Amino acid sequence: RRRRLLDALLPPVAACLRGRAMDLCRVVELDLAGGCRGREDLPCEDRTGPSGEELPDTGDVRQARGPYRQAEVPEHTLHKGLPHSDGDPPLLWCWLAYIVIQLQTVLATSSRYANFDPYELLGVGRSAGKAEVKKAFRKLSLQLHPDKNPDPSAVERFILVKKAYDSLTDPVSAQNYKLYGNPDGPTRVEIGMAIPSISKDQQGIVLVIFVFGFILGVPLSLIWCLKGSDSEVAPNGVLKETMEALANGLSASTDARALQALLLSSGESTAVTPLRSNEEAEAINALAQELRVKAAKGATEVRKADVLFLAHTQRCHDKLTGPLLEDLNVLLAKWRLVSRAMLEIAAHKALPAAHEAALELHRAIVQAVDLASAASGSGGSELLQVPHLDAERGKKWRKGPRKAANLASFAEMAAEERRSSLEAVGLSEQELLDAEEFAKAVPRISVSQAKVFVAGEDIVCEDDIATVRVKFARENLAEGEASGAAHTPFFPDAVIPEAWWLSFTVVTRGGKTRLVRVRDAGRDAVAELRFKVPSAGKYRGRIKLLSEAYAGLDAEYDVHFEVKTEKEAKALDRTRRAASGGGGGDDDSGEGSGGEDDEDELGDFEVEDLAD
C-alpha cells in the first residue's frame, strides 16, 4: 500500500524537479557584487509594480517603505555571489531531489523483501534440514543463475533465492530474519517509518502526511519566506544594481571624484523623492548656483542628489527647508551603506588607491567635510571635525606656530595650551568644554609591535603563508574601556563605529596590498592578516592603520623581515640543534620550538614611524 501511494506521488515530483533543473541551468553565476548576469530575457531587476508602473525607492534603509522593506543591516562583509535564481534557492531543490532519490531506493529495498519467506522461495517445508535446503538452493541456482537464464527477471529471483538460503544457513542472516523479517537486518524504511503506536493499516496515511508535511512542506516554506524578502537589495543593504555597478566601476586608478560620480548616479540617489513643487525646484536651482553645482554629463539640469550632497559636505544645512532636510537624511543613510560597500569591494579586489578614495568619500559623508579639501590632505579641513571650529575659526587657529597643525596634533596638545588657543579664536565657555571632550574622545593610536611570522615555525621561508600581526593601543581610552561611536554631529545616525582598516604592502616591484577591517574595539587591540611570502631575501613591509570615521588620523609604519630558502632554513635548524646539544646531522624532521613567539629569529621587528 505504501509503495502504491509513493508510486503515484513521485513521478509528478520528479517531473517538477527536472523542469526546475533546466531553469537553473540557464542562470549564470553571480559575480562579487551580488548582481546577476544572464540572458536578456532574465533581467537582474524588476522594478515594476503589479500594474506595470515603476516603483520608486523613497524609504530610509531602516524603515519599511512600500516594496522595499529594508531593515538595518549589521556591519559585515559583502555578499559573495553564488549561483542562484531570483526565485527558489537551488540548494533546497537539490535537497528535495535527494529525498526523492532516497525514497525510491527505500521503495526498491522494501519491495524486494515484501512477504519474504525463505521456505517458500526455496520450495521446502519448514521442517527441512540443512542438506535438503542446500539441495533445493543448488537446483534453483542452476535454473536462475544469470549465466544460465537470459530472462531479465531471473536476476532478481536469483538474489532472493540466495537471500533465502542465507536466512536458513548463515547464523547472522538467520538472526536478522528472525528479528527484522529479512537477512540484511534493519533497513532505512524500518528506521524512518517505524511508528509503534500506529497499526500497519494506517502507516500508509502516515507516510503520505510525512511526505507532504516534512519533505515538501519544509523547503516550500523556506522558499515562500525567501520570496517574501526584497530580492532587489543585497544583504549589506545596497541595491544589487548598485553593487554590480561598483564591482565593474572600481579599478586601480579610481579616485574620490570618480567614486562620488558612482554614488550620485546609483539607484539610491536617483530614487530620491522628486521635486514636490515649483518653490522647491527654485530653491534647488538657487542653491545649485550658489554651490556651483554642474549638471551631470549628458543631463540638462542638475540632479537633486548632487545639490544635497554638496550642501551636506559644505555644511549648508541651514539653507535647506524641512522636506529637503528629510530627503538629505534618507540619502545620507543610503550613501553610507554604499560607501561601505565600496570599501569592501576595493579591499576584496586589492585596490589600495580605490580603497583610500572610498575612505575619503565615507569620511566626507559622516563628517560633512568637503571632498576636494579632504582629498588634498589639507589640515584645515581635518580641523572642521572639531566641534564649533568652522572654516573661519580654523584658519585663525592655524596661524603662527600651528600653521601645519592637523587633527592629530590638535588631540596631542596639552589641555591648557589647547584651551588658550581656542579662546583666542572666539570659542565660548560651553564651546571650549565641548572641544575638550572631543579631544579626549578622538582616537590616538600607538603601535607597540609589528611582526611577520609563520604559525608554528621559527623561520619565514619562501612560498609560506605568513601572518602580519600588529598590536596597537588606543591611548585615549583607559584600561578595560572600549571604543564607541564616532563624533558625527552632522550625520543623522549617531551610531557610526570608530573602526580602522589595516593595510599591508610588501614594498617591492609589483607588491600586492592586503586590506582587512579591524574588529577589535578594545584599548589594546590586535589586527592580523595573511599573505603569501615572496622569494628569499630581505624585505620591507609598509603597514597602514586607516581610520574609517575620522580624517587626519591615519598612520604608517615600516616592518622589516627576512625570507629564507628551504635549504637555508634546514641548515639554520641543524646549527641550532648542535648548539643546544640536541644533535645535528641530517635529521631535519623536527618542528620549530618557538613558533610565532620565538624572539631569537623573528624578534620584534624594527618599527619605523613614518607619520612623524
Coordinates of C-alpha atoms in Angstrom, one line a residue:
R1 CA 0.0 0.0 0.0
R2 CA 2.8 2.4 0.9
R3 CA 4.6 1.5 -2.4
R4 CA 1.4 2.2 -4.5
L5 CA 0.9 5.6 -2.8
L6 CA 4.5 6.7 -3.4
D7 CA 4.5 5.3 -6.9
A8 CA 1.6 7.7 -7.6
L9 CA 3.3 10.6 -5.8
L10 CA 6.9 10.5 -7.0
P11 CA 6.5 10.8 -10.9
P12 CA 5.0 14.3 -10.8
V13 CA 7.5 15.4 -8.2
A14 CA 10.4 14.1 -10.3
A15 CA 9.0 15.8 -13.4
C16 CA 8.8 19.1 -11.5
L17 CA 12.4 18.7 -10.4
R18 CA 13.6 18.0 -13.9
G19 CA 11.9 21.2 -15.1
R20 CA 13.3 23.2 -12.3
A21 CA 16.8 21.9 -13.0
M22 CA 16.5 23.0 -16.6
D23 CA 15.6 26.5 -15.4
L24 CA 18.5 26.6 -13.0
C25 CA 20.9 25.6 -15.8
R26 CA 20.0 28.8 -17.6
V27 CA 21.1 31.0 -14.7
V28 CA 24.6 32.4 -14.8
E29 CA 26.7 32.6 -11.6
L30 CA 26.7 36.0 -9.8
D31 CA 29.9 38.0 -9.5
L32 CA 31.3 39.5 -6.3
A33 CA 28.9 42.5 -6.4
G34 CA 25.9 40.4 -5.8
G35 CA 24.4 41.4 -9.2
C36 CA 23.5 39.0 -11.9
R37 CA 24.5 38.4 -15.5
G38 CA 22.3 36.2 -17.7
R39 CA 20.2 36.2 -20.8
E40 CA 18.4 39.3 -21.9
D41 CA 15.1 37.5 -21.1
L42 CA 16.3 37.0 -17.5
P43 CA 16.6 40.6 -16.2
C44 CA 18.5 41.3 -13.0
E45 CA 16.0 43.6 -11.5
D46 CA 12.2 44.0 -11.8
R47 CA 11.3 47.5 -10.7
T48 CA 7.6 47.4 -11.9
G49 CA 4.6 47.0 -9.7
P50 CA 1.5 44.8 -10.3
S51 CA 0.0 47.2 -12.8
G52 CA 3.2 47.8 -14.7
E53 CA 4.1 51.1 -13.1
E54 CA 7.6 51.8 -11.9
L55 CA 8.1 51.5 -8.2
P56 CA 10.1 54.4 -6.6
D57 CA 12.5 53.8 -3.7
T58 CA 11.9 56.6 -1.3
G59 CA 12.3 54.9 2.0
D60 CA 15.1 55.0 4.6
V61 CA 17.1 51.8 4.8
R62 CA 15.9 51.4 8.4
Q63 CA 12.2 51.8 7.6
A64 CA 9.6 49.7 5.8
R65 CA 8.6 51.8 2.8
G66 CA 6.4 50.3 0.1
P67 CA 8.0 47.4 -1.8
Y68 CA 11.5 47.9 -0.3
R69 CA 11.4 46.5 3.3
Q70 CA 15.0 47.3 4.2
A71 CA 16.0 46.5 7.8
E72 CA 19.0 47.8 9.5
V73 CA 21.9 45.6 8.3
P74 CA 24.8 44.9 10.7
E75 CA 28.3 45.7 9.7
H76 CA 29.7 42.7 7.8
T77 CA 31.4 41.7 4.7
L78 CA 29.9 41.7 1.3
H79 CA 27.5 39.1 0.0
K80 CA 29.6 36.9 -2.3
G81 CA 27.8 35.9 -5.5
L82 CA 26.6 32.4 -5.7
P83 CA 24.8 30.6 -8.4
H84 CA 21.1 31.2 -7.8
S85 CA 17.9 32.3 -9.5
D86 CA 15.8 35.2 -8.4
G87 CA 13.2 32.6 -7.3
D88 CA 13.8 29.5 -5.4
P89 CA 17.3 28.6 -3.9
P90 CA 18.8 25.7 -5.8
L91 CA 20.1 24.1 -2.6
L92 CA 16.5 23.5 -1.5
W93 CA 15.7 21.8 -4.8
C94 CA 18.8 19.7 -4.6
W95 CA 17.8 18.6 -1.1
L96 CA 14.3 17.8 -2.3
A97 CA 15.7 15.8 -5.2
Y98 CA 18.0 13.9 -2.8
I99 CA 15.0 13.0 -0.6
V100 CA 13.1 11.7 -3.7
I101 CA 16.0 9.5 -4.7
Q102 CA 16.3 8.1 -1.2
L103 CA 12.6 7.3 -1.1
Q104 CA 12.9 5.5 -4.4
T105 CA 15.8 3.5 -3.0
V106 CA 13.8 2.6 0.1
L107 CA 10.9 1.5 -2.1
A108 CA 13.1 -0.8 -4.1
T109 CA 14.6 -2.3 -0.9
S110 CA 11.2 -2.6 0.7
S111 CA 9.6 -4.3 -2.4
R112 CA 12.4 -6.8 -2.5
Y113 CA 11.6 -8.1 1.0
A114 CA 7.8 -7.8 0.8
N115 CA 6.3 -11.1 2.1
F116 CA 9.8 -12.6 2.3
D117 CA 9.5 -16.3 3.2
P118 CA 12.8 -18.3 2.7
Y119 CA 11.0 -21.7 2.9
E120 CA 8.5 -20.7 0.2
L121 CA 11.2 -19.2 -2.0
L122 CA 13.3 -22.4 -1.8
G123 CA 10.3 -24.7 -2.1
V124 CA 11.0 -26.7 1.0
G125 CA 9.0 -27.4 4.1
R126 CA 9.6 -25.7 7.5
S127 CA 11.0 -28.9 8.9
A128 CA 13.6 -29.3 6.2
G129 CA 17.2 -29.9 7.2
K130 CA 20.3 -28.2 6.0
A131 CA 21.0 -30.9 3.4
E132 CA 17.6 -30.5 1.9
V133 CA 17.9 -26.7 1.9
K134 CA 21.3 -26.9 0.2
K135 CA 19.9 -29.3 -2.4
A136 CA 17.0 -27.0 -3.2
F137 CA 19.2 -24.0 -3.5
R138 CA 21.6 -25.7 -5.8
K139 CA 18.7 -26.8 -8.1
L140 CA 17.2 -23.3 -8.2
S141 CA 20.7 -21.7 -8.7
L142 CA 21.2 -23.8 -11.9
Q143 CA 17.8 -22.6 -13.2
L144 CA 18.0 -18.9 -12.2
H145 CA 21.7 -18.0 -12.5
P146 CA 22.2 -15.1 -15.0
D147 CA 24.7 -17.1 -16.9
K148 CA 22.2 -19.9 -17.4
N149 CA 18.9 -18.0 -17.7
P150 CA 18.7 -14.9 -20.1
D151 CA 15.4 -13.8 -18.6
P152 CA 15.9 -10.3 -17.0
S153 CA 13.6 -11.1 -14.1
A154 CA 15.8 -14.2 -13.3
V155 CA 18.5 -11.9 -11.7
E156 CA 16.1 -10.6 -9.1
R157 CA 14.7 -14.1 -8.4
F158 CA 18.3 -15.4 -8.1
I159 CA 19.1 -12.8 -5.5
L160 CA 16.0 -13.6 -3.5
V161 CA 16.9 -17.3 -3.6
K162 CA 20.4 -16.6 -2.3
K163 CA 19.0 -14.4 0.5
A164 CA 16.6 -17.2 1.4
Y165 CA 19.4 -19.7 1.5
D166 CA 21.5 -17.4 3.8
S167 CA 18.5 -16.9 6.1
L168 CA 18.4 -20.6 6.7
T169 CA 22.1 -21.5 6.8
D170 CA 24.1 -18.4 7.9
P171 CA 23.8 -17.6 11.7
V172 CA 23.9 -13.8 11.2
S173 CA 21.3 -13.8 8.4
A174 CA 19.1 -16.2 10.3
Q175 CA 19.2 -13.8 13.3
N176 CA 18.3 -10.8 11.1
Y177 CA 15.5 -12.7 9.5
K178 CA 14.1 -13.7 12.9
L179 CA 14.3 -10.0 14.2
Y180 CA 13.6 -7.9 11.2
G181 CA 12.0 -10.2 8.6
N182 CA 14.9 -10.1 6.1
P183 CA 18.5 -11.4 6.1
D184 CA 20.1 -7.9 5.8
G185 CA 19.0 -6.5 9.1
P186 CA 17.2 -3.2 9.7
T187 CA 16.7 -1.1 6.6
R188 CA 16.2 2.7 6.3
V189 CA 12.5 2.3 5.8
E190 CA 12.2 0.4 9.2
I191 CA 14.2 3.1 11.0
G192 CA 12.5 6.1 9.4
M193 CA 8.9 4.8 9.4
A194 CA 8.6 2.6 12.5
I195 CA 5.7 4.1 14.5
P196 CA 4.9 1.6 17.2
S197 CA 1.6 3.3 18.2
I198 CA 0.2 3.1 14.7
S199 CA -1.1 0.0 13.1
K200 CA 0.2 -1.3 9.8
D201 CA -3.1 -0.5 8.1
Q202 CA -2.6 3.2 9.0
Q203 CA 1.1 3.5 8.1
G204 CA 0.3 4.4 4.5
I205 CA -1.6 7.5 5.6
V206 CA 1.2 8.5 8.0
L207 CA 3.7 8.1 5.2
V208 CA 1.8 10.5 2.9
I209 CA 1.4 13.0 5.7
F210 CA 5.2 12.8 6.4
V211 CA 6.0 13.3 2.7
F212 CA 3.8 16.4 2.3
G213 CA 4.4 17.8 5.8
F214 CA 8.2 17.5 6.0
I215 CA 9.9 16.6 2.8
L216 CA 7.8 19.1 0.8
G217 CA 6.5 21.4 3.5
V218 CA 9.8 22.5 5.0
P219 CA 11.6 23.5 1.7
L220 CA 8.5 25.1 0.3
S221 CA 8.1 27.1 3.5
L222 CA 11.6 28.4 3.2
I223 CA 11.1 29.2 -0.4
W224 CA 8.0 31.2 0.4
C225 CA 9.8 33.1 3.1
L226 CA 12.7 33.9 0.8
K227 CA 10.3 35.1 -1.9
G228 CA 8.7 37.4 0.6
S229 CA 12.0 39.3 1.1
D230 CA 13.2 42.1 -1.1
S231 CA 15.1 40.5 -3.9
E232 CA 16.5 43.8 -5.2
V233 CA 18.6 44.5 -2.1
A234 CA 21.8 42.7 -1.3
P235 CA 22.4 41.5 2.3
N236 CA 24.5 44.6 3.1
G237 CA 21.5 46.9 2.4
V238 CA 22.7 48.2 -1.0
L239 CA 20.7 47.6 -4.2
K240 CA 22.1 44.7 -6.3
E241 CA 22.1 47.0 -9.3
T242 CA 24.4 49.4 -7.4
M243 CA 26.6 46.6 -6.2
E244 CA 27.2 45.4 -9.8
A245 CA 28.0 48.9 -10.9
L246 CA 30.5 49.3 -8.1
A247 CA 32.2 46.0 -8.9
N248 CA 32.5 46.9 -12.5
G249 CA 33.4 50.6 -11.9
L250 CA 36.2 50.2 -9.3
S251 CA 39.7 50.0 -10.7
A252 CA 43.3 50.6 -9.7
S253 CA 43.1 54.3 -10.9
T254 CA 39.7 55.1 -9.3
D255 CA 39.8 58.4 -7.3
A256 CA 37.4 60.0 -4.9
R257 CA 35.7 62.1 -7.6
A258 CA 35.0 59.0 -9.7
L259 CA 33.5 57.3 -6.6
Q260 CA 31.4 60.4 -5.9
A261 CA 30.1 60.2 -9.5
L262 CA 29.3 56.5 -9.0
L263 CA 27.5 57.3 -5.7
L264 CA 25.3 60.1 -7.1
S265 CA 24.3 58.0 -10.2
S266 CA 23.4 55.0 -8.1
G267 CA 19.9 53.8 -7.7
E268 CA 19.9 55.0 -4.1
S269 CA 20.5 58.6 -5.3
T270 CA 18.2 58.6 -8.4
A271 CA 15.3 57.1 -6.5
V272 CA 15.1 60.1 -4.2
T273 CA 11.7 61.8 -3.9
P274 CA 11.2 64.1 -7.0
L275 CA 10.7 67.8 -6.6
R276 CA 7.5 68.5 -4.8
S277 CA 6.7 71.9 -6.0
N278 CA 7.9 74.8 -8.1
E279 CA 9.1 76.6 -4.9
E280 CA 11.3 73.5 -4.1
A281 CA 12.7 73.5 -7.7
E282 CA 13.6 77.2 -7.4
A283 CA 15.3 76.6 -4.1
I284 CA 17.3 73.7 -5.6
N285 CA 18.3 75.8 -8.6
A286 CA 19.3 78.7 -6.4
L287 CA 21.4 76.5 -4.1
A288 CA 23.0 74.9 -7.2
Q289 CA 24.1 78.2 -8.5
E290 CA 25.5 79.3 -5.1
L291 CA 27.4 76.0 -4.7
R292 CA 28.4 76.0 -8.3
V293 CA 26.9 72.6 -9.0
K294 CA 27.2 71.5 -12.6
A295 CA 24.8 69.2 -14.4
A296 CA 26.0 65.6 -14.8
K297 CA 27.4 64.5 -18.1
G298 CA 24.6 64.1 -20.6
A299 CA 22.0 65.8 -18.4
T300 CA 20.3 69.2 -19.0
E301 CA 19.5 70.0 -15.3
V302 CA 21.3 69.5 -12.1
R303 CA 20.2 66.5 -10.1
K304 CA 18.6 66.9 -6.7
A305 CA 21.0 64.4 -5.1
D306 CA 24.1 66.4 -6.4
V307 CA 22.9 69.6 -4.8
L308 CA 22.1 67.8 -1.5
F309 CA 25.5 66.1 -1.4
L310 CA 27.4 69.4 -1.8
A311 CA 25.1 71.2 0.7
H312 CA 26.0 68.5 3.2
T313 CA 29.7 68.4 2.6
Q314 CA 30.0 72.2 2.6
R315 CA 27.7 72.4 5.7
C316 CA 25.0 74.5 4.2
H317 CA 22.2 72.7 6.1
D318 CA 20.7 76.0 7.2
K319 CA 19.8 76.7 3.6
L320 CA 17.6 73.6 3.3
T321 CA 13.9 73.5 4.0
G322 CA 12.3 70.9 6.2
P323 CA 11.4 68.5 3.4
L324 CA 14.8 68.8 1.8
L325 CA 16.5 68.0 5.1
E326 CA 14.3 64.9 5.4
D327 CA 15.4 63.9 1.9
L328 CA 19.1 64.5 2.8
N329 CA 18.8 62.4 5.9
V330 CA 17.3 59.5 3.9
L331 CA 20.1 59.8 1.3
L332 CA 22.9 60.0 3.9
A333 CA 21.9 56.7 5.4
K334 CA 21.9 55.1 2.0
W335 CA 25.1 56.8 0.9
R336 CA 26.9 55.5 4.0
L337 CA 26.0 51.9 3.1
V338 CA 27.1 52.4 -0.5
S339 CA 30.5 53.9 0.6
R340 CA 31.0 50.9 3.0
A341 CA 30.3 48.6 0.1
M342 CA 33.0 50.5 -1.9
L343 CA 35.4 49.8 0.9
E344 CA 34.7 46.1 1.0
I345 CA 34.9 45.7 -2.8
A346 CA 38.2 47.7 -3.0
A347 CA 39.6 45.5 -0.2
H348 CA 38.5 42.3 -1.8
K349 CA 40.0 43.3 -5.2
A350 CA 43.2 44.6 -3.5
L351 CA 42.9 48.1 -4.8
P352 CA 44.7 50.3 -2.3
A353 CA 44.2 53.6 -4.2
A354 CA 40.5 53.0 -4.7
H355 CA 40.2 51.9 -1.0
E356 CA 41.7 55.2 0.3
A357 CA 39.4 57.1 -2.1
A358 CA 36.4 55.2 -0.7
L359 CA 37.6 56.1 2.8
E360 CA 37.8 59.8 1.8
L361 CA 34.2 59.6 0.5
H362 CA 33.0 57.8 3.6
R363 CA 34.5 60.4 5.9
A364 CA 33.1 63.2 3.8
I365 CA 29.6 61.7 4.3
V366 CA 29.7 61.0 8.0
Q367 CA 31.8 64.1 9.0
A368 CA 30.3 66.6 6.5
V369 CA 33.7 67.5 5.1
D370 CA 34.3 68.9 1.6
L371 CA 35.6 66.0 -0.5
A372 CA 38.0 68.3 -2.5
S373 CA 39.7 69.6 0.7
A374 CA 39.9 66.1 2.2
A375 CA 41.5 64.7 -0.9
S376 CA 44.1 67.4 -0.9
G377 CA 45.2 66.5 2.6
S378 CA 44.7 70.0 3.9
G379 CA 45.0 70.1 7.7
G380 CA 42.3 72.9 7.8
S381 CA 39.6 70.5 6.5
E382 CA 40.5 68.0 9.2
L383 CA 40.0 70.6 11.9
L384 CA 36.4 71.1 10.8
Q385 CA 35.7 67.8 12.7
V386 CA 36.4 69.7 16.0
P387 CA 33.1 71.0 17.5
H388 CA 32.4 74.7 16.8
L389 CA 35.5 75.1 14.8
D390 CA 34.3 76.3 11.4
A391 CA 36.4 77.3 8.4
E392 CA 37.0 80.9 9.6
R393 CA 37.9 79.9 13.1
G394 CA 40.1 77.1 11.9
K395 CA 42.0 79.4 9.6
K396 CA 42.7 81.8 12.5
W397 CA 43.7 78.9 14.8
R398 CA 46.3 77.6 12.3
K399 CA 48.3 80.8 12.2
G400 CA 51.8 81.1 13.6
P401 CA 53.4 78.0 15.2
R402 CA 50.3 76.0 14.4
K403 CA 50.4 76.6 10.7
A404 CA 51.0 72.9 9.9
A405 CA 48.7 71.6 12.6
N406 CA 46.1 68.9 11.9
L407 CA 43.6 66.9 13.8
A408 CA 46.2 64.5 15.3
S409 CA 48.4 67.4 16.6
F410 CA 45.3 69.1 18.0
A411 CA 44.4 66.0 20.0
E412 CA 48.0 65.6 21.3
M413 CA 48.3 69.2 22.5
A414 CA 48.4 69.9 26.2
A415 CA 45.0 70.8 27.6
E416 CA 45.9 74.3 28.8
E417 CA 47.6 75.1 25.5
R418 CA 44.7 73.9 23.5
R419 CA 42.2 75.8 25.7
S420 CA 44.1 79.1 25.4
S421 CA 44.4 78.7 21.6
L422 CA 40.7 78.1 21.2
E423 CA 39.8 81.0 23.4
A424 CA 41.8 83.2 21.1
V425 CA 39.6 82.4 18.1
G426 CA 36.4 83.2 20.0
L427 CA 35.0 79.9 21.5
S428 CA 32.7 80.4 24.4
E429 CA 33.0 78.5 27.7
Q430 CA 30.5 75.8 26.7
E431 CA 32.1 75.5 23.3
L432 CA 35.5 75.1 25.0
L433 CA 34.1 72.3 27.1
D434 CA 32.7 70.5 24.0
A435 CA 36.0 70.9 22.2
E436 CA 37.9 69.5 25.2
E437 CA 35.6 66.5 25.4
F438 CA 36.1 65.8 21.7
A439 CA 39.9 66.0 22.2
K440 CA 39.7 63.4 24.9
A441 CA 37.5 61.1 22.8
V442 CA 39.3 61.3 19.4
P443 CA 41.4 58.2 18.8
R444 CA 45.1 58.4 19.4
I445 CA 46.8 55.3 18.1
S446 CA 50.2 53.9 19.0
V447 CA 51.7 50.7 17.7
S448 CA 53.6 48.6 20.2
Q449 CA 54.5 45.7 18.0
A450 CA 54.5 44.7 14.3
K451 CA 55.8 41.3 13.3
V452 CA 55.8 38.9 10.4
F453 CA 55.8 35.2 11.2
V454 CA 54.6 31.8 10.1
A455 CA 52.5 30.0 12.6
G456 CA 54.3 27.1 14.3
E457 CA 57.7 27.9 12.6
D458 CA 60.8 29.7 13.7
I459 CA 61.8 31.0 10.3
V460 CA 59.9 32.6 7.4
C461 CA 60.6 30.6 4.2
E462 CA 59.7 31.4 0.6
D463 CA 56.2 30.3 -0.5
D464 CA 55.0 30.1 3.1
I465 CA 51.7 31.7 4.2
A466 CA 52.8 34.3 6.7
T467 CA 50.9 36.4 9.2
V468 CA 51.2 40.1 9.8
R469 CA 50.3 40.9 13.4
V470 CA 50.0 44.5 14.6
K471 CA 49.4 45.3 18.2
F472 CA 48.3 48.9 18.9
A473 CA 46.7 50.8 21.7
R474 CA 44.1 53.5 21.8
E475 CA 45.8 56.0 24.1
N476 CA 42.6 58.0 24.6
L477 CA 41.0 55.0 26.4
A478 CA 41.6 53.8 29.9
E479 CA 42.3 50.1 30.8
G480 CA 39.2 48.0 30.2
E481 CA 37.4 50.6 28.1
A482 CA 36.3 50.0 24.5
S483 CA 35.8 52.5 21.6
G484 CA 32.3 53.6 21.0
A485 CA 30.6 55.7 18.4
A486 CA 32.5 58.4 16.5
H487 CA 31.7 62.1 16.9
T488 CA 29.5 62.8 13.8
P489 CA 27.2 65.8 14.7
F490 CA 26.1 66.3 11.1
F491 CA 25.1 62.7 10.4
P492 CA 21.5 61.7 11.3
D493 CA 22.6 58.3 12.8
A494 CA 24.6 58.8 16.0
V495 CA 26.0 55.2 16.0
I496 CA 28.9 55.4 13.5
P497 CA 31.5 53.0 14.7
E498 CA 35.1 54.2 15.3
A499 CA 36.5 51.5 13.1
W500 CA 40.0 51.0 11.5
W501 CA 41.5 49.3 8.5
L502 CA 44.8 47.5 8.4
S503 CA 46.8 47.7 5.1
F504 CA 49.9 45.8 4.4
T505 CA 52.1 46.0 1.3
V506 CA 55.5 44.3 0.6
V507 CA 57.5 47.2 -0.7
T508 CA 58.8 45.6 -3.8
R509 CA 58.1 45.8 -7.5
G510 CA 54.6 44.5 -8.1
G511 CA 53.9 44.1 -4.4
K512 CA 50.3 43.4 -3.7
T513 CA 48.4 45.2 -0.9
R514 CA 46.2 43.3 1.6
L515 CA 43.4 45.0 3.5
V516 CA 41.3 43.9 6.4
R517 CA 38.9 45.7 8.7
V518 CA 39.9 45.7 12.4
R519 CA 37.1 44.4 14.5
D520 CA 38.8 44.7 17.9
A521 CA 37.3 47.7 19.8
G522 CA 39.3 47.4 23.0
R523 CA 42.0 49.7 24.2
D524 CA 44.8 47.2 23.4
A525 CA 43.8 45.8 20.0
V526 CA 45.4 43.2 17.7
A527 CA 45.0 43.1 14.0
E528 CA 46.1 40.3 11.7
L529 CA 46.2 39.4 8.0
R530 CA 47.8 36.8 5.9
F531 CA 49.8 36.9 2.7
K532 CA 52.0 34.6 0.6
V533 CA 55.7 35.1 1.2
P534 CA 57.7 36.1 -1.8
S535 CA 61.0 34.7 -2.8
A536 CA 64.0 34.6 -0.5
G537 CA 65.6 37.9 0.5
K538 CA 65.2 40.9 2.9
Y539 CA 62.0 42.9 2.6
R540 CA 60.4 46.0 4.0
G541 CA 56.6 45.9 4.6
R542 CA 54.5 49.0 4.7
I543 CA 51.8 48.9 7.4
K544 CA 49.0 51.5 7.4
L545 CA 46.3 52.0 10.0
L546 CA 43.5 53.9 8.4
S547 CA 40.6 55.5 10.3
E548 CA 37.1 54.8 8.8
A549 CA 35.3 57.6 10.7
Y550 CA 37.9 60.4 11.1
A551 CA 40.1 62.3 8.6
G552 CA 43.7 63.0 9.5
L553 CA 44.4 60.2 11.9
D554 CA 46.0 57.6 9.6
A555 CA 49.4 56.3 10.5
E556 CA 52.1 54.5 8.6
Y557 CA 54.8 52.2 9.8
D558 CA 57.6 50.0 8.3
V559 CA 58.3 46.5 9.3
H560 CA 61.4 44.6 8.1
F561 CA 61.6 40.8 7.7
E562 CA 63.8 38.2 6.0
V563 CA 62.7 35.3 3.9
K564 CA 65.0 32.3 3.7
T565 CA 65.1 29.4 1.3
E566 CA 64.3 25.9 2.4
K567 CA 67.9 24.9 2.3
E568 CA 69.0 27.8 4.5
A569 CA 66.2 27.0 7.0
K570 CA 67.4 23.4 7.3
A571 CA 71.0 24.5 7.8
L572 CA 70.0 27.0 10.5
D573 CA 67.9 24.4 12.2
R574 CA 70.8 21.9 12.4
T575 CA 73.1 24.7 13.7
R576 CA 70.6 25.5 16.5
R577 CA 70.3 21.8 17.5
A578 CA 74.0 21.4 17.6
A579 CA 74.4 24.5 19.7
S580 CA 71.7 23.3 22.1
G581 CA 73.3 19.8 22.4
G582 CA 70.4 18.1 20.7
G583 CA 72.5 16.7 17.9
G584 CA 72.6 17.8 14.3
G585 CA 73.3 15.5 11.4
D586 CA 70.8 15.2 8.6
D587 CA 67.8 14.9 10.9
D588 CA 65.6 17.9 9.9
S589 CA 62.3 16.4 10.7
G590 CA 61.8 18.2 14.0
E591 CA 59.4 21.0 14.4
G592 CA 60.3 24.6 15.3
S593 CA 60.4 25.1 19.0
G594 CA 59.5 28.7 19.2
G595 CA 56.7 29.2 16.7
E596 CA 55.3 32.7 16.5
D597 CA 56.6 33.7 19.9
D598 CA 60.2 32.8 19.2
E599 CA 62.1 36.1 19.6
D600 CA 65.5 34.8 18.5
E601 CA 64.9 34.8 14.8
L602 CA 61.8 36.8 14.4
G603 CA 62.0 39.2 17.3
D604 CA 60.2 42.5 17.5
F605 CA 61.0 43.9 14.1
E606 CA 62.2 47.4 13.8
V607 CA 59.1 49.6 13.6
E608 CA 59.7 52.9 11.8
D609 CA 57.0 55.5 12.3
L610 CA 56.6 57.3 9.0
A611 CA 53.8 59.5 10.1
D612 CA 56.2 61.7 12.0

